[in-house]
Structures are given as C-alpha cells and as structure tokens.
mmCIF file of C-alpha atoms in Angstrom:
data_model
loop_
_atom_site.group_PDB
_atom_site.id
_atom_site.type_symbol
_atom_site.label_atom_id
_atom_site.label_comp_id
_atom_site.label_asym_id
_atom_site.label_seq_id
_atom_site.Cartn_x
_atom_site.Cartn_y
_atom_site.Cartn_z
ATOM 1 C CA MET A 158 97.696 26.058 -75.745
ATOM 2 C CA GLN A 159 99.119 24.060 -78.628
ATOM 3 C CA ASP A 160 101.257 22.482 -77.065
ATOM 4 C CA GLU A 161 99.458 21.082 -74.373
ATOM 5 C CA ASP A 162 96.414 19.974 -76.711
ATOM 6 C CA CYS A 163 99.303 18.127 -78.690
ATOM 7 C CA ILE A 164 100.776 16.058 -75.842
ATOM 8 C CA ASP A 165 97.021 15.048 -74.543
ATOM 9 C CA SER A 166 96.010 13.925 -78.092
ATOM 10 C CA ARG A 167 99.012 12.842 -79.326
ATOM 11 C CA LYS A 168 98.492 9.595 -80.200
ATOM 12 C CA LEU A 169 101.422 7.056 -80.169
ATOM 13 C CA SER A 170 102.313 5.076 -83.585
ATOM 14 C CA PRO A 171 104.280 1.910 -83.640
ATOM 15 C CA LEU A 172 107.385 3.138 -84.550
ATOM 16 C CA ASP A 173 107.591 5.125 -81.091
ATOM 17 C CA PHE A 174 107.360 2.050 -78.944
ATOM 18 C CA LEU A 175 110.885 0.853 -80.739
ATOM 19 C CA ARG A 176 113.525 0.016 -78.039
ATOM 20 C CA ASN A 177 116.263 2.937 -77.939
ATOM 21 C CA ALA A 178 117.747 3.581 -80.763
ATOM 22 C CA SER A 179 120.875 4.721 -78.754
ATOM 23 C CA LEU A 180 121.388 0.812 -78.391
ATOM 24 C CA ASN A 181 121.149 0.629 -82.152
ATOM 25 C CA TYR A 182 119.177 -2.895 -82.563
ATOM 26 C CA ASP A 183 119.444 -4.113 -86.289
ATOM 27 C CA LEU A 184 116.316 -6.388 -85.498
ATOM 28 C CA GLN A 185 113.441 -6.356 -82.819
ATOM 29 C CA ILE A 186 111.165 -9.055 -82.966
ATOM 30 C CA SER A 187 107.668 -9.127 -80.820
ATOM 31 C CA HIS A 188 108.222 -11.493 -77.606
ATOM 32 C CA HIS A 189 105.939 -14.620 -77.296
ATOM 33 C CA TYR A 190 106.023 -15.310 -73.279
ATOM 34 C CA GLY A 191 106.818 -18.495 -73.536
ATOM 35 C CA SER A 192 104.114 -19.369 -75.643
ATOM 36 C CA HIS A 193 104.657 -21.113 -79.239
ATOM 37 C CA PRO A 194 105.872 -18.030 -81.392
ATOM 38 C CA ARG A 195 103.599 -18.514 -84.381
ATOM 39 C CA VAL A 196 100.400 -18.077 -81.896
ATOM 40 C CA ASN A 197 100.837 -14.410 -81.232
ATOM 41 C CA ILE A 198 104.081 -13.334 -83.403
ATOM 42 C CA GLY A 199 104.568 -11.332 -86.554
ATOM 43 C CA LEU A 200 105.890 -8.212 -85.979
ATOM 44 C CA PHE A 201 109.230 -7.116 -86.381
ATOM 45 C CA TYR A 202 110.956 -4.035 -86.712
ATOM 46 C CA VAL A 203 114.648 -4.349 -88.874
ATOM 47 C CA GLN A 204 117.040 -1.384 -88.849
ATOM 48 C CA SER A 205 118.693 -1.223 -92.191
ATOM 49 C CA SER A 206 122.698 -1.818 -91.751
ATOM 50 C CA ARG A 207 125.141 -4.333 -92.932
ATOM 51 C CA ALA A 208 124.243 -6.877 -90.552
ATOM 52 C CA SER A 209 120.703 -6.977 -90.824
ATOM 53 C CA ILE A 210 120.724 -6.654 -94.788
ATOM 54 C CA GLU A 211 123.231 -9.676 -94.368
ATOM 55 C CA PHE A 212 120.653 -12.086 -92.175
ATOM 56 C CA PHE A 213 117.882 -10.947 -94.062
ATOM 57 C CA ALA A 214 119.698 -11.875 -97.785
ATOM 58 C CA HIS A 215 120.539 -15.223 -96.047
ATOM 59 C CA LEU A 216 117.057 -15.994 -94.776
ATOM 60 C CA SER A 217 115.375 -14.824 -98.454
ATOM 61 C CA GLU A 218 117.843 -17.191 -99.796
ATOM 62 C CA PHE A 219 117.141 -19.969 -97.412
ATOM 63 C CA TRP A 220 113.248 -19.453 -97.962
ATOM 64 C CA LEU A 221 113.775 -19.590 -101.641
ATOM 65 C CA ARG A 222 115.741 -23.069 -101.766
ATOM 66 C CA PHE A 223 113.822 -24.620 -98.490
ATOM 67 C CA GLY A 224 110.291 -22.957 -98.182
ATOM 68 C CA LYS A 225 108.521 -24.871 -100.915
ATOM 69 C CA SER A 226 109.642 -28.358 -100.186
ATOM 70 C CA GLY A 227 108.093 -28.649 -96.978
ATOM 71 C CA TYR A 228 105.772 -27.274 -94.494
ATOM 72 C CA LEU A 229 108.088 -24.981 -92.990
ATOM 73 C CA SER A 230 106.377 -22.121 -90.954
ATOM 74 C CA ASP A 231 108.308 -18.917 -91.772
ATOM 75 C CA GLN A 232 108.102 -17.469 -88.509
ATOM 76 C CA ARG A 233 110.061 -20.698 -87.073
ATOM 77 C CA VAL A 234 112.809 -20.510 -89.963
ATOM 78 C CA LEU A 235 113.189 -16.743 -88.762
ATOM 79 C CA ASP A 236 113.727 -17.870 -85.252
ATOM 80 C CA ALA A 237 116.298 -20.965 -86.161
ATOM 81 C CA LEU A 238 118.510 -18.716 -87.942
ATOM 82 C CA LEU A 239 118.939 -15.811 -85.122
ATOM 83 C CA ASN A 240 122.199 -16.103 -83.519
ATOM 84 C CA ASN A 241 122.212 -17.458 -79.608
ATOM 85 C CA TYR A 242 118.695 -18.009 -79.715
ATOM 86 C CA ASP A 243 117.078 -21.133 -78.249
ATOM 87 C CA ARG A 244 117.746 -23.207 -81.201
ATOM 88 C CA LEU A 245 113.897 -24.676 -82.173
ATOM 89 C CA ASP A 246 115.502 -26.986 -84.963
ATOM 90 C CA GLN A 247 119.169 -27.638 -85.575
ATOM 91 C CA THR A 248 118.335 -28.929 -89.376
ATOM 92 C CA TYR A 249 117.562 -25.600 -90.296
ATOM 93 C CA LEU A 250 121.209 -24.496 -89.788
ATOM 94 C CA GLN A 251 122.244 -27.550 -90.824
ATOM 95 C CA ALA A 252 120.585 -27.510 -94.432
ATOM 96 C CA MET A 253 122.154 -24.046 -95.233
ATOM 97 C CA LYS A 254 124.971 -22.901 -92.932
ATOM 98 C CA PHE A 255 125.246 -19.495 -91.840
ATOM 99 C CA THR A 256 128.386 -17.622 -91.373
ATOM 100 C CA PRO A 257 128.128 -13.886 -90.874
ATOM 101 C CA GLN A 258 130.705 -11.539 -91.352
ATOM 102 C CA ARG A 259 128.787 -9.188 -88.702
ATOM 103 C CA PRO A 260 126.993 -10.760 -85.898
ATOM 104 C CA LEU A 261 123.067 -9.655 -86.110
ATOM 105 C CA ASN A 262 122.346 -7.455 -82.934
ATOM 106 C CA TRP A 263 118.968 -8.421 -82.261
ATOM 107 C CA THR A 264 116.871 -8.282 -79.457
ATOM 108 C CA THR A 265 112.835 -9.274 -78.358
ATOM 109 C CA HIS A 266 110.411 -6.476 -77.738
ATOM 110 C CA ASP A 267 107.057 -5.853 -76.551
ATOM 111 C CA PHE A 268 106.125 -3.091 -78.652
ATOM 112 C CA GLY A 269 103.780 -2.008 -76.529
ATOM 113 C CA ASN A 270 101.734 -4.952 -76.340
ATOM 114 C CA GLN A 271 98.554 -3.567 -78.233
ATOM 115 C CA PHE A 272 100.670 -3.401 -81.541
ATOM 116 C CA SER A 273 100.325 -7.168 -81.924
ATOM 117 C CA HIS A 274 96.681 -7.239 -82.432
ATOM 118 C CA LEU A 275 95.872 -4.313 -84.089
ATOM 119 C CA MET A 276 92.193 -5.006 -84.271
ATOM 120 C CA THR A 277 91.515 -6.674 -80.383
ATOM 121 C CA ASP A 278 90.876 -3.756 -78.558
ATOM 122 C CA GLY A 279 87.491 -3.047 -80.194
ATOM 123 C CA SER A 280 88.449 -0.497 -82.850
ATOM 124 C CA ALA A 281 86.736 -3.155 -85.395
ATOM 125 C CA PHE A 282 83.544 -2.109 -84.464
ATOM 126 C CA THR A 283 84.418 1.433 -85.034
ATOM 127 C CA LEU A 284 85.941 0.796 -88.118
ATOM 128 C CA PHE A 285 83.279 -1.268 -89.637
ATOM 129 C CA ASP A 286 80.710 1.061 -88.705
ATOM 130 C CA GLN A 287 82.229 3.715 -90.697
ATOM 131 C CA ALA A 288 82.852 1.625 -93.605
ATOM 132 C CA ALA A 289 79.233 1.441 -93.642
ATOM 133 C CA ARG A 290 78.701 4.964 -93.530
ATOM 134 C CA PHE A 291 81.311 5.519 -96.472
ATOM 135 C CA SER A 292 79.233 2.828 -98.371
ATOM 136 C CA LYS A 293 82.333 0.836 -98.581
ATOM 137 C CA ARG A 294 80.652 -2.342 -96.763
ATOM 138 C CA SER A 295 76.666 -2.926 -97.217
ATOM 139 C CA LYS A 296 76.143 -3.471 -93.712
ATOM 140 C CA LYS A 297 77.006 -2.887 -90.118
ATOM 141 C CA PHE A 298 79.474 -4.772 -88.175
ATOM 142 C CA HIS A 299 76.322 -6.063 -85.688
ATOM 143 C CA GLY A 300 74.486 -6.989 -88.929
ATOM 144 C CA VAL A 301 71.464 -5.819 -90.576
ATOM 145 C CA VAL A 302 68.991 -4.345 -88.962
ATOM 146 C CA HIS A 303 65.903 -7.040 -88.343
ATOM 147 C CA PRO A 304 62.711 -5.538 -89.550
ATOM 148 C CA ARG A 305 60.557 -7.703 -87.303
ATOM 149 C CA PHE A 306 62.302 -6.909 -84.090
ATOM 150 C CA PHE A 307 63.206 -3.344 -82.238
ATOM 151 C CA THR A 308 64.552 -2.120 -79.300
ATOM 152 C CA VAL A 309 63.142 0.361 -77.239
ATOM 153 C CA PRO A 310 65.199 2.619 -75.408
ATOM 154 C CA VAL A 311 64.178 3.107 -71.832
ATOM 155 C CA ASN A 312 65.138 6.593 -69.514
ATOM 156 C CA HIS A 313 64.913 5.390 -65.978
ATOM 157 C CA THR A 314 64.006 8.432 -64.545
ATOM 158 C CA MET B 271 81.683 0.534 -104.713
ATOM 159 C CA LEU B 272 84.464 1.782 -107.199
ATOM 160 C CA ASP B 273 85.591 4.613 -106.035
ATOM 161 C CA ILE B 274 88.416 4.922 -109.573
ATOM 162 C CA PRO B 275 86.524 6.907 -112.332
ATOM 163 C CA ARG B 276 86.181 5.201 -115.740
ATOM 164 C CA GLY B 277 89.046 7.650 -117.403
ATOM 165 C CA GLU B 278 91.680 6.137 -114.792
ATOM 166 C CA ILE B 279 90.982 2.367 -115.578
ATOM 167 C CA GLN B 280 91.482 3.044 -119.081
ATOM 168 C CA GLN B 281 94.661 5.044 -118.402
ATOM 169 C CA THR B 282 96.674 2.134 -117.006
ATOM 170 C CA SER B 283 98.521 0.343 -119.865
ATOM 171 C CA GLY B 284 100.756 -2.584 -120.091
ATOM 172 C CA ASP B 285 100.767 -4.901 -117.305
ATOM 173 C CA ALA B 286 99.820 -3.027 -114.132
ATOM 174 C CA PHE B 287 100.802 -5.756 -112.277
ATOM 175 C CA ALA B 288 103.980 -6.014 -113.396
ATOM 176 C CA ARG B 289 104.242 -2.260 -112.526
ATOM 177 C CA TYR B 290 103.296 -2.793 -108.931
ATOM 178 C CA ALA B 291 105.545 -5.260 -108.501
ATOM 179 C CA SER B 292 108.625 -3.531 -109.656
ATOM 180 C CA ASP B 293 111.372 -2.270 -108.325
ATOM 181 C CA ALA B 294 110.691 1.472 -109.207
ATOM 182 C CA HIS B 295 107.432 1.363 -107.880
ATOM 183 C CA LEU B 296 108.898 -0.201 -104.413
ATOM 184 C CA LEU B 297 111.468 2.986 -104.490
ATOM 185 C CA SER B 298 108.676 4.685 -105.164
ATOM 186 C CA LEU B 299 106.478 3.860 -101.985
ATOM 187 C CA LEU B 300 109.656 3.928 -99.771
ATOM 188 C CA ARG B 301 110.364 7.697 -100.646
ATOM 189 C CA ARG B 302 106.832 8.950 -100.421
ATOM 190 C CA GLN B 303 105.786 6.805 -97.687
ATOM 191 C CA ALA B 304 108.873 7.160 -95.076
ATOM 192 C CA THR B 305 109.511 9.285 -92.311
ATOM 193 C CA SER B 306 112.469 11.457 -91.708
ATOM 194 C CA LEU B 307 114.457 8.430 -90.296
ATOM 195 C CA LYS B 308 113.688 6.509 -93.245
ATOM 196 C CA GLN B 309 111.316 4.033 -91.619
ATOM 197 C CA VAL B 310 108.398 2.520 -92.784
ATOM 198 C CA ILE B 311 105.366 0.600 -91.473
ATOM 199 C CA VAL B 312 104.158 -2.875 -93.637
ATOM 200 C CA THR B 313 101.631 -5.339 -93.771
ATOM 201 C CA ILE B 314 101.140 -8.175 -95.921
ATOM 202 C CA ILE B 315 97.627 -8.571 -97.326
ATOM 203 C CA GLY B 316 96.029 -11.741 -99.445
ATOM 204 C CA GLY B 317 95.688 -14.990 -98.766
ATOM 205 C CA ASP B 318 92.814 -15.440 -96.624
ATOM 206 C CA SER B 319 92.765 -11.916 -95.035
ATOM 207 C CA TYR B 320 89.022 -10.126 -95.469
ATOM 208 C CA SER B 321 88.642 -8.174 -98.818
ATOM 209 C CA LEU B 322 88.526 -4.755 -96.168
ATOM 210 C CA PHE B 323 91.888 -5.360 -94.343
ATOM 211 C CA ALA B 324 94.134 -3.107 -96.355
ATOM 212 C CA TRP B 325 91.553 -0.398 -95.805
ATOM 213 C CA ASP B 326 90.874 -0.879 -91.862
ATOM 214 C CA TRP B 327 94.598 -1.162 -91.225
ATOM 215 C CA HIS B 328 95.671 1.846 -93.384
ATOM 216 C CA GLU B 329 92.571 3.544 -91.336
ATOM 217 C CA ARG B 330 93.876 2.354 -88.313
ATOM 218 C CA MET B 331 97.029 3.519 -88.991
ATOM 219 C CA LEU B 332 96.041 7.017 -89.625
ATOM 220 C CA GLU B 333 94.089 7.177 -86.794
ATOM 221 C CA ILE B 334 97.593 6.742 -84.589
ATOM 222 C CA ALA B 335 99.841 8.455 -86.651
ATOM 223 C CA ASN B 336 100.924 11.929 -85.707
ATOM 224 C CA GLU B 337 100.826 13.239 -88.583
ATOM 225 C CA THR B 338 97.254 14.172 -90.925
ATOM 226 C CA LYS B 339 98.048 12.748 -94.387
ATOM 227 C CA ASN B 340 101.047 10.415 -94.021
ATOM 228 C CA CYS B 341 100.674 7.279 -91.874
ATOM 229 C CA HIS B 342 104.060 6.214 -93.453
ATOM 230 C CA CYS B 343 102.699 2.839 -94.225
ATOM 231 C CA PHE B 344 102.000 0.866 -97.009
ATOM 232 C CA VAL B 345 100.421 -2.817 -97.711
ATOM 233 C CA ILE B 346 102.640 -5.786 -99.641
ATOM 234 C CA ALA B 347 99.941 -7.862 -101.591
ATOM 235 C CA MET B 348 100.402 -11.640 -102.451
ATOM 236 C CA ASP B 349 97.792 -12.208 -105.030
ATOM 237 C CA GLU B 350 96.441 -10.137 -107.800
ATOM 238 C CA ILE B 351 93.100 -9.857 -106.095
ATOM 239 C CA SER B 352 94.581 -8.031 -102.954
ATOM 240 C CA VAL B 353 96.462 -5.898 -105.141
ATOM 241 C CA VAL B 354 93.178 -4.495 -107.047
ATOM 242 C CA LEU B 355 91.306 -4.535 -103.280
ATOM 243 C CA ALA B 356 94.097 -2.400 -101.959
ATOM 244 C CA VAL B 357 94.398 0.062 -105.341
ATOM 245 C CA GLN B 358 90.362 0.295 -105.088
ATOM 246 C CA GLN B 359 90.205 1.084 -101.780
ATOM 247 C CA GLY B 360 93.148 3.870 -102.081
ATOM 248 C CA VAL B 361 95.935 2.120 -99.968
ATOM 249 C CA PRO B 362 99.543 2.431 -100.954
ATOM 250 C CA VAL B 363 100.648 -1.284 -102.125
ATOM 251 C CA PHE B 364 103.270 -3.410 -103.199
ATOM 252 C CA TYR B 365 102.957 -6.416 -105.241
ATOM 253 C CA SER B 366 105.091 -9.268 -104.281
ATOM 254 C CA THR B 367 105.454 -11.703 -106.482
ATOM 255 C CA PHE B 368 107.684 -14.470 -108.304
ATOM 256 C CA SER B 369 109.417 -14.206 -111.046
ATOM 257 C CA PHE B 370 108.931 -16.786 -114.610
ATOM 258 C CA ASP B 371 112.513 -18.089 -113.890
ATOM 259 C CA GLN B 372 112.001 -18.386 -110.051
ATOM 260 C CA GLN B 373 108.716 -20.300 -110.546
ATOM 261 C CA MET B 374 110.847 -22.873 -113.236
ATOM 262 C CA LEU B 375 112.857 -23.834 -110.510
ATOM 263 C CA TRP B 376 109.782 -25.142 -108.124
ATOM 264 C CA LYS B 377 108.788 -28.193 -107.227
ATOM 265 C CA ASN B 378 105.443 -28.915 -106.141
ATOM 266 C CA SER B 379 103.906 -25.892 -107.473
ATOM 267 C CA ILE B 380 100.052 -27.228 -107.608
ATOM 268 C CA GLU B 381 99.617 -27.775 -103.978
ATOM 269 C CA VAL B 382 97.825 -24.921 -102.483
ATOM 270 C CA ARG B 383 98.199 -25.184 -98.879
ATOM 271 C CA GLN B 384 101.794 -25.311 -99.427
ATOM 272 C CA HIS B 385 101.666 -22.201 -101.744
ATOM 273 C CA SER B 386 100.120 -20.713 -99.488
ATOM 274 C CA LEU B 387 102.273 -20.738 -97.079
ATOM 275 C CA TYR B 388 105.282 -20.325 -99.404
ATOM 276 C CA ARG B 389 103.882 -17.218 -100.607
ATOM 277 C CA VAL B 390 103.710 -15.967 -97.028
ATOM 278 C CA GLY B 391 107.414 -15.912 -96.084
ATOM 279 C CA PHE B 392 108.560 -14.940 -99.563
ATOM 280 C CA ALA B 393 106.393 -11.613 -99.085
ATOM 281 C CA LYS B 394 107.822 -11.514 -95.397
ATOM 282 C CA PHE B 395 111.447 -11.746 -96.072
ATOM 283 C CA GLY B 396 112.387 -10.945 -99.654
ATOM 284 C CA ALA B 397 109.905 -7.509 -99.886
ATOM 285 C CA THR B 398 112.099 -7.027 -96.323
ATOM 286 C CA THR B 399 115.239 -7.690 -98.045
ATOM 287 C CA ARG B 400 114.697 -5.909 -100.758
ATOM 288 C CA ILE B 401 113.314 -2.679 -98.343
ATOM 289 C CA ILE B 402 116.588 -2.738 -96.052
ATOM 290 C CA GLN B 403 118.840 -3.185 -99.090
ATOM 291 C CA LEU B 404 117.571 0.204 -100.239
ATOM 292 C CA GLY B 405 118.651 1.800 -97.186
ATOM 293 C CA TYR B 406 114.776 1.913 -95.425
ATOM 294 C CA SER B 407 114.077 0.752 -92.201
ATOM 295 C CA VAL B 408 110.902 -1.743 -91.739
ATOM 296 C CA MET B 409 108.550 -2.512 -89.058
ATOM 297 C CA LEU B 410 106.113 -5.464 -90.487
ATOM 298 C CA SER B 411 103.168 -6.403 -88.570
ATOM 299 C CA GLU B 412 100.841 -9.381 -89.649
ATOM 300 C CA MET B 413 97.517 -10.779 -88.757
ATOM 301 C CA ASP B 414 97.429 -13.261 -86.027
ATOM 302 C CA VAL B 415 97.865 -16.568 -87.582
ATOM 303 C CA PHE B 416 97.338 -20.112 -85.026
ATOM 304 C CA TRP B 417 99.454 -23.017 -86.594
#
C-alpha cells in the first residue's frame, strides 16, 4: 500500500527530468524552439566533469573580461561559446580564443517543459495565499477585501 | 515579519556578508543540500526579483521534492538586500559578490544598467564554475527575462 501511495503522489523534481544519465552529457541547456534564446531560457544542468569545468572556467574568464564593457547578454555568450552551435556571434570567439582540451558533450533539452516557468501554472496564487496565512505577506494575491462590495455565493438548487 | 530572534542577530559577528560569500560557506551549503549524486538546484535572486521570490521558489521546490526536509536547493544572491531577505525567509543562500581587486579593474563601474547585466552573468557563470570545480553538479534556473 505504501508503494502505491508513493507512485501516485510522487511528484517529479527537476532533477528527474534530466536526459538519460548513461549518455553522460556535460551540459544540458533548455531548448528555445526557434525563438530568441533570451526570451525563454535560463535553465541548464551542468554535470561536474573535466570538460565542463574547462568550459565554465573559460566562460567565467570571458565574462570577467568582456562582460562589463558592453551590453552583452550572458545567454548569448554561453550560446556563442558552445561548440557546433548555430554561431550567434563570431565576435565573441574572436575576442578570446577557446581551444578546449576536451570537447564539451552538450545538448538541448526540454526539462519536462513545465520547469521553464516555475510560476506559470497558477501556483503563484496558492503561494501568495499561503504567504498571507503565514503572515509573510500583508494581503492575498487578489488584493485586500473591499469593505463596500461583497460577494454572495448563490446555490442554484 | 522578522522570524529571527533578537539573540541571533547579535551573534552574527564580523562581516556576515563576507561569510555568506566565502568558499567555506559554499562548500557547507553543497554538502548539506546535495543529493546522493552530488546534484544541487540553484536559482539567482536579487536585482528586480520581488522580495518574496526566494521564499516562493523554495516553497515550490519543497513541494515538488520527494524528500520532506531537503529539496536539494539553495539560492544565489546578487546583492546584499537579497541576502538579507533570504536569511529572513529561511532559505539557504550563497552571496555571489566581487572582490575588491576585481572591482578595481573595472571600467564603467557606475552605469547601473550595465552593472546589473554584468552581475547576473557573474552570478550565473562564476558561481556555477566554483560549484562544479568543487565536484558538484548544478541545475540553474532563472526567472524569465525579456530582452
């Protein structure tokens, strides 16, 4: 009985949605299906490996040197430095050459799709109501109860 | 709204922000929060994130986590305000900040817009690099940003 309950009520954490671990990707980034990567992005999973450490060390170095001098988008920088990606901008690669010892094994991935936006399934409503109940927030999601208007629930019987 | 009792506030001696930004604190966070496969889930707060975002996100992660106490996540704060908010709301936090020497090398430090963009990238890449260098795998998620 306990097993059945576990299967029914087991919610899936983001880590359950990762690409098959046996293929051992160093980096999984969220897929932006044809749209601008900055519009719906911001989800990646890095496996700690030599290739990923090398890549991210280079990425951090690049950002430390060039991130402050122009209005660079961090996502564009990440995409530009990925090997074999649709080259968004050659200038990033010209600014700082990257010759990795180990090629990065990376992929785009859906992450179950609902984890791109953690708040867009209506959970904001329940969270804010909970916050109001635990007095972390002064009013509920839909606002303060107006003293002049009231709603009468009608039972159609 | 402060849940932290009086005594604890006085106990934090020295520069608390430096402590939250230290390697030792990051390592202790990773050891505490990681799964058995040494994975953690992380998000970045600060800048224009609303004040309850850390708590909301943490609650959401606790809701979908399979373990009751540990959701294997912590928060990376970009500025001091978000560090304070996260600590007040009881969310484990790491403060991603710049050392004095790094700041001395900057040009155009003052421009706010450029700096806020720079901060996000620094938190995303710098903190991630430090975490994976310590041997832990990271899932980083951030709020939607329209460019």
